[in-house]
XYZ file of C-alpha atoms in Angstrom:
395
model
C -9.212 17.871 36.965
C -11.575 18.578 34.081
C -12.250 15.682 31.775
C -10.133 15.846 28.624
C -12.158 17.156 25.693
C -12.831 14.519 23.072
C -11.809 15.044 19.464
C -14.809 16.051 17.311
C -16.417 13.263 15.301
C -15.391 12.954 11.664
C -18.757 14.323 10.534
C -18.235 17.453 12.614
C -14.669 17.874 11.367
C -15.885 17.799 7.769
C -18.613 20.320 8.538
C -16.023 22.636 10.106
C -13.951 22.315 6.930
C -16.893 23.555 4.861
C -17.536 26.382 7.336
C -13.908 27.469 7.037
C -14.069 27.636 3.246
C -16.453 30.602 3.085
C -16.065 31.894 -0.495
C -16.795 35.543 0.336
C -19.759 37.879 0.048
C -19.213 38.520 -3.658
C -20.238 34.944 -4.457
C -23.828 35.514 -3.299
C -26.684 37.642 -4.583
C -28.898 39.719 -2.313
C -32.017 38.071 -0.932
C -35.290 38.744 -2.791
C -37.086 41.852 -1.518
C -40.153 39.703 -0.881
C -39.419 36.024 -0.087
C -43.175 35.368 -0.101
C -43.439 36.713 -3.662
C -40.390 34.648 -4.646
C -42.129 31.525 -3.352
C -45.397 32.359 -5.124
C -43.670 33.158 -8.447
C -41.126 30.298 -8.377
C -40.955 28.064 -11.459
C -41.964 24.406 -10.927
C -39.181 22.331 -9.422
C -39.113 19.962 -12.412
C -38.622 22.879 -14.819
C -35.923 24.388 -12.606
C -33.917 21.152 -12.688
C -33.979 21.177 -16.496
C -32.521 24.685 -16.674
C -28.722 24.453 -16.607
C -28.377 28.241 -16.318
C -30.800 28.807 -13.446
C -29.377 30.812 -10.562
C -28.873 29.315 -7.112
C -31.479 31.707 -5.741
C -34.176 30.761 -8.278
C -33.385 27.072 -7.905
C -33.705 27.362 -4.119
C -37.128 29.057 -4.271
C -38.372 26.461 -6.765
C -37.635 23.753 -4.196
C -38.855 25.843 -1.237
C -42.158 26.512 -3.028
C -42.599 22.776 -3.579
C -41.882 22.062 0.096
C -44.247 24.694 1.536
C -47.120 23.247 -0.473
C -46.942 20.260 1.883
C -45.576 22.080 4.944
C -46.640 25.734 5.108
C -44.381 28.021 7.128
C -44.659 31.371 8.847
C -41.953 33.679 7.460
C -42.005 35.581 10.745
C -40.831 32.546 12.723
C -37.193 31.526 12.301
C -37.760 28.068 13.812
C -40.263 27.282 11.055
C -37.907 28.585 8.383
C -35.088 26.380 9.692
C -37.369 23.353 9.830
C -38.188 23.738 6.127
C -34.491 23.995 5.181
C -33.985 20.338 6.091
C -36.869 19.415 3.779
C -35.382 21.500 0.968
C -31.879 20.043 1.423
C -33.218 16.475 1.451
C -35.332 17.098 -1.668
C -32.297 18.535 -3.465
C -30.139 15.576 -2.462
C -32.796 13.144 -3.694
C -32.705 15.041 -7.009
C -28.969 14.219 -7.309
C -27.840 17.801 -6.859
C -24.221 18.472 -5.981
C -23.603 18.810 -2.234
C -21.853 22.160 -2.528
C -24.556 23.585 -4.756
C -27.141 22.591 -2.155
C -25.182 24.663 0.364
C -25.038 27.618 -2.023
C -28.778 27.370 -2.686
C -29.618 27.348 1.008
C -27.766 30.619 1.531
C -30.945 32.182 0.127
C -33.149 31.017 2.987
C -35.404 33.971 3.966
C -33.549 35.261 7.029
C -32.573 38.877 7.608
C -28.909 38.225 8.438
C -25.491 38.953 6.958
C -24.134 37.002 4.016
C -21.473 35.135 6.014
C -24.106 34.123 8.576
C -26.335 32.937 5.746
C -23.511 30.698 4.555
C -22.891 29.345 8.077
C -26.580 28.540 8.553
C -26.673 26.881 5.133
C -23.699 24.622 5.933
C -25.210 23.613 9.293
C -28.619 22.912 7.732
C -27.165 20.799 4.928
C -24.624 18.905 7.072
C -27.278 18.028 9.667
C -29.561 16.717 6.920
C -27.020 15.059 4.620
C -23.933 13.625 6.258
C -20.872 15.187 4.558
C -19.313 11.708 4.586
C -21.427 11.131 1.464
C -19.259 13.645 -0.413
C -16.063 11.616 0.038
C -14.797 9.977 -3.184
C -14.646 6.474 -1.636
C -18.340 6.671 -0.769
C -19.448 8.415 -3.956
C -17.700 5.819 -6.124
C -18.732 2.773 -4.078
C -20.439 -0.043 -5.968
C -24.035 -1.020 -5.267
C -24.141 -3.946 -2.839
C -25.596 -6.266 -5.467
C -22.495 -5.723 -7.638
C -20.057 -6.940 -4.986
C -18.250 -10.215 -5.684
C -17.720 -12.872 -3.029
C -14.002 -12.052 -2.950
C -14.418 -8.267 -2.775
C -11.949 -6.392 -0.593
C -12.966 -5.060 2.794
C -12.546 -1.576 1.282
C -15.208 -2.227 -1.368
C -17.518 -4.063 1.034
C -17.414 -1.387 3.722
C -17.959 1.572 1.412
C -20.764 -0.157 -0.518
C -22.655 -0.842 2.711
C -21.883 2.571 4.217
C -23.184 4.290 1.090
C -26.357 2.198 1.142
C -26.947 2.933 4.845
C -26.431 6.687 4.435
C -28.544 6.894 1.291
C -31.380 5.295 3.223
C -30.918 7.749 6.105
C -28.616 10.581 4.955
C -28.837 12.511 8.235
C -27.382 9.596 10.211
C -24.050 10.220 11.924
C -21.060 8.068 10.973
C -20.919 6.172 14.273
C -24.574 5.133 13.995
C -24.102 4.318 10.311
C -21.144 2.075 11.189
C -23.337 0.160 13.632
C -25.895 -0.365 10.871
C -23.101 -1.587 8.581
C -22.082 -4.149 11.229
C -25.671 -5.398 11.524
C -26.094 -5.735 7.755
C -22.771 -7.535 7.318
C -23.693 -9.881 10.171
C -27.007 -10.572 8.448
C -25.058 -11.305 5.240
C -23.172 -13.963 7.279
C -19.727 -12.412 7.020
C -17.293 -13.665 9.685
C -16.914 -11.429 12.719
C -13.219 -11.036 11.895
C -14.025 -9.695 8.416
C -16.617 -7.284 9.809
C -14.102 -6.017 12.340
C -11.524 -5.325 9.654
C -14.060 -3.709 7.353
C -14.353 -0.988 9.995
C -10.806 -0.977 11.360
C -9.244 -0.649 7.918
C -11.766 1.693 6.293
C -13.979 3.694 8.676
C -12.681 7.191 9.306
C -13.759 6.799 12.932
C -11.173 4.062 13.483
C -8.237 5.020 11.299
C -4.993 4.829 13.257
C -3.440 8.242 14.003
C -0.062 9.107 12.493
C 2.876 7.994 14.677
C 4.245 10.696 16.963
C 7.630 9.082 17.471
C 6.906 8.515 21.163
C 6.283 4.810 21.802
C 4.060 5.347 24.844
C 1.905 7.990 23.146
C 1.600 5.910 19.966
C 0.537 2.856 21.971
C -2.041 4.847 23.959
C -3.516 6.345 20.785
C -3.661 2.943 19.112
C -5.371 1.341 22.107
C -7.896 4.198 22.270
C -8.924 3.515 18.669
C -9.084 -0.242 19.259
C -11.228 0.182 22.365
C -13.621 2.535 20.546
C -14.069 -0.090 17.849
C -14.583 -2.841 20.426
C -17.276 -0.773 22.119
C -19.107 -0.102 18.851
C -18.993 -3.770 17.823
C -20.225 -4.874 21.209
C -23.141 -2.425 21.042
C -24.052 -3.516 17.506
C -24.032 -7.236 18.326
C -26.034 -6.711 21.492
C -28.646 -4.798 19.493
C -28.833 -7.710 17.050
C -29.339 -10.262 19.817
C -30.048 -8.282 23.000
C -30.955 -11.351 25.048
C -27.941 -13.421 24.057
C -25.194 -13.681 26.692
C -21.722 -12.706 25.528
C -19.582 -15.557 24.212
C -16.035 -15.943 22.929
C -17.242 -14.678 19.579
C -18.038 -11.286 21.082
C -15.551 -8.494 21.384
C -14.362 -8.329 24.984
C -12.961 -4.874 25.753
C -11.383 -6.069 28.999
C -8.964 -8.721 27.716
C -5.644 -7.749 26.177
C -4.077 -9.931 23.493
C -1.761 -11.827 25.816
C -4.718 -12.715 28.065
C -6.773 -13.924 25.082
C -3.859 -16.051 23.864
C -3.225 -17.518 27.304
C -6.902 -18.436 27.717
C -6.804 -20.254 24.391
C -3.691 -22.210 25.383
C -5.173 -23.087 28.781
C -8.454 -24.288 27.272
C -6.639 -26.574 24.830
C -4.249 -27.933 27.477
C -7.207 -28.806 29.704
C -8.324 -31.269 27.036
C -4.944 -33.023 26.977
C -6.331 -35.964 28.926
C -9.091 -36.427 26.377
C -6.514 -36.675 23.608
C -4.315 -39.064 25.612
C -7.324 -41.344 26.118
C -7.473 -41.677 22.359
C -10.482 -39.470 21.657
C -8.823 -37.489 18.870
C -12.077 -36.679 17.097
C -13.533 -34.768 20.048
C -10.176 -33.226 20.916
C -9.529 -31.802 17.464
C -13.092 -30.641 16.942
C -13.050 -28.654 20.188
C -9.478 -27.371 19.755
C -10.125 -26.121 16.240
C -13.307 -24.384 17.387
C -11.474 -22.662 20.283
C -8.746 -21.421 17.925
C -11.300 -20.191 15.388
C -13.132 -18.184 18.028
C -9.916 -16.764 19.454
C -8.838 -15.415 16.048
C -11.692 -12.905 16.140
C -10.313 -11.176 19.215
C -6.710 -10.280 18.455
C -5.540 -6.728 17.889
C -1.794 -7.314 17.423
C -0.413 -8.625 14.128
C 2.028 -11.085 15.662
C -0.544 -12.673 17.987
C -2.988 -13.219 15.157
C -0.273 -14.533 12.851
C 1.036 -16.925 15.504
C -2.433 -18.314 16.225
C -3.271 -18.782 12.541
C -0.033 -20.764 12.218
C -0.998 -22.939 15.205
C -4.399 -23.553 13.628
C -2.795 -24.719 10.361
C -0.617 -27.117 12.357
C -3.707 -28.361 14.152
C -5.537 -28.938 10.863
C -2.568 -30.870 9.494
C -2.193 -33.093 12.573
C -5.928 -33.653 12.906
C -6.111 -34.833 9.305
C -3.214 -37.252 9.855
C -4.413 -38.610 13.187
C -7.996 -39.104 12.088
C -6.993 -40.371 8.651
C -8.924 -37.882 6.543
C -7.696 -36.193 3.401
C -5.328 -33.256 3.933
C -6.858 -29.971 2.661
C -5.045 -29.382 -0.666
C -4.415 -25.642 -0.147
C -2.887 -26.065 3.311
C 0.683 -26.172 2.035
C 0.243 -22.947 0.079
C -1.254 -21.218 3.123
C 1.628 -22.353 5.345
C 4.166 -20.887 2.893
C 2.280 -17.605 2.857
C 2.227 -17.541 6.652
C 6.004 -18.008 6.773
C 6.366 -14.786 4.783
C 3.817 -12.916 6.897
C 5.387 -14.100 10.166
C 8.648 -12.418 9.147
C 6.959 -9.002 8.959
C 8.014 -7.674 12.341
C 8.203 -4.106 11.044
C 4.760 -2.545 11.669
C 5.048 -0.410 8.551
C 5.253 -3.543 6.400
C 2.681 -5.676 8.173
C 0.006 -6.739 5.707
C -3.075 -6.963 7.924
C -5.475 -7.501 5.028
C -3.531 -10.466 3.624
C -3.164 -11.981 7.095
C -6.872 -11.549 7.822
C -7.790 -13.109 4.459
C -5.392 -15.965 5.203
C -6.993 -16.419 8.619
C -10.424 -16.600 6.998
C -9.158 -19.246 4.558
C -7.741 -21.323 7.408
C -11.010 -21.001 9.348
C -12.878 -22.194 6.254
C -10.742 -25.279 5.630
C -10.642 -26.147 9.344
C -14.451 -25.925 9.454
C -14.619 -28.266 6.455
C -12.222 -30.635 8.218
C -14.392 -30.667 11.353
C -17.343 -31.573 9.140
C -15.381 -34.485 7.669
C -14.380 -35.647 11.140
C -18.008 -35.647 12.256
C -19.097 -37.498 9.120
C -16.403 -40.165 9.549
C -17.221 -40.639 13.234
C -20.933 -40.945 12.457
C -20.233 -43.676 9.901
C -17.942 -45.626 12.239
C -18.555 -45.023 15.972
C -15.745 -47.462 16.781
C -13.296 -44.792 15.713
C -14.115 -43.000 18.979
C -10.952 -44.699 20.280
C -8.451 -44.299 17.453
C -5.222 -46.127 16.765
C -3.037 -43.407 18.255
C -4.361 -44.140 21.731
C -2.427 -43.005 24.774
C 0.954 -43.126 22.994
C 0.289 -39.966 21.013
C 2.056 -36.879 22.278
C 0.179 -33.724 23.143
C -0.108 -32.050 19.709
C -0.386 -28.360 20.610
């Protein structure tokens, strides 16, 4: 059986949209009788940009003339003509010209073909040089990275970084740009969970398809998107640290949620003896770390929500057992989790709030682990604490 044809990438879908919106022959002038003369007589590019009434044809030849000064071309060879179109399109984009006007200008490339074919070639030349993703409002209106606040939404973070990546290399395809976004966010020390949701919630490559009404089909489509994202994240992290073996922090495309959850429970239960011997410091430090790492790997709302709740319970009990101050915001977080845990309807599930809550719990649990280490360092005798073997298994 032939392999099922994959859906075209988002970039290609956008390009096809532009190809299908051909405005008609009447929108375009005839080509100059002598393209060579048009190049030689073109006004300087700088002057052309200051003329608001200049025609698309004259504007095109002003840019083409500037390009061929550096890269001469043979008008008898189509491959050389096409090569120069990428240079013209990039120069126009760098001059802040409108994407659709760049396409219109390139319809005047010196090829002896019909008007509709000129338009098709112009769209292909522009889309291969400047990713049409850059024309989307979310990307156009994205803030510069240096204007992002520490509490910016994943929407603002993702689009700011995507815009920066594509402006640096406008011909890059969305999938490759997303990998660069992952690398930059990792370098900015964002948690892996936040990076994952930056892409899952905002990248057009990983938007969930509309429900079909068939539970099996919907599940298969959802898992296909999740697995594509896992693959991209895995590739990006391996390119960052190619020699590093995979750890729990990596995205493992083989483990389903229930397997991830069971591994977490098993790992914590295996330390039960350590806790019963009275070594609460080591027990809680390791348990909290296991739960933190596991949070990065869930795909289902309820599994993530349940594990965040367990982590808050662990933080609370660790603080009591080891006699350190309870994190002041823990109570507020637990109330918020009670509301989120009641969202069994997928249409109402607030992934962003849950992910932000998870990040807050990871932060306060990390601070608690630091306090546990500091207290143990100051008083090694606390290695065996007062709860001893009478304490019940906490998780």
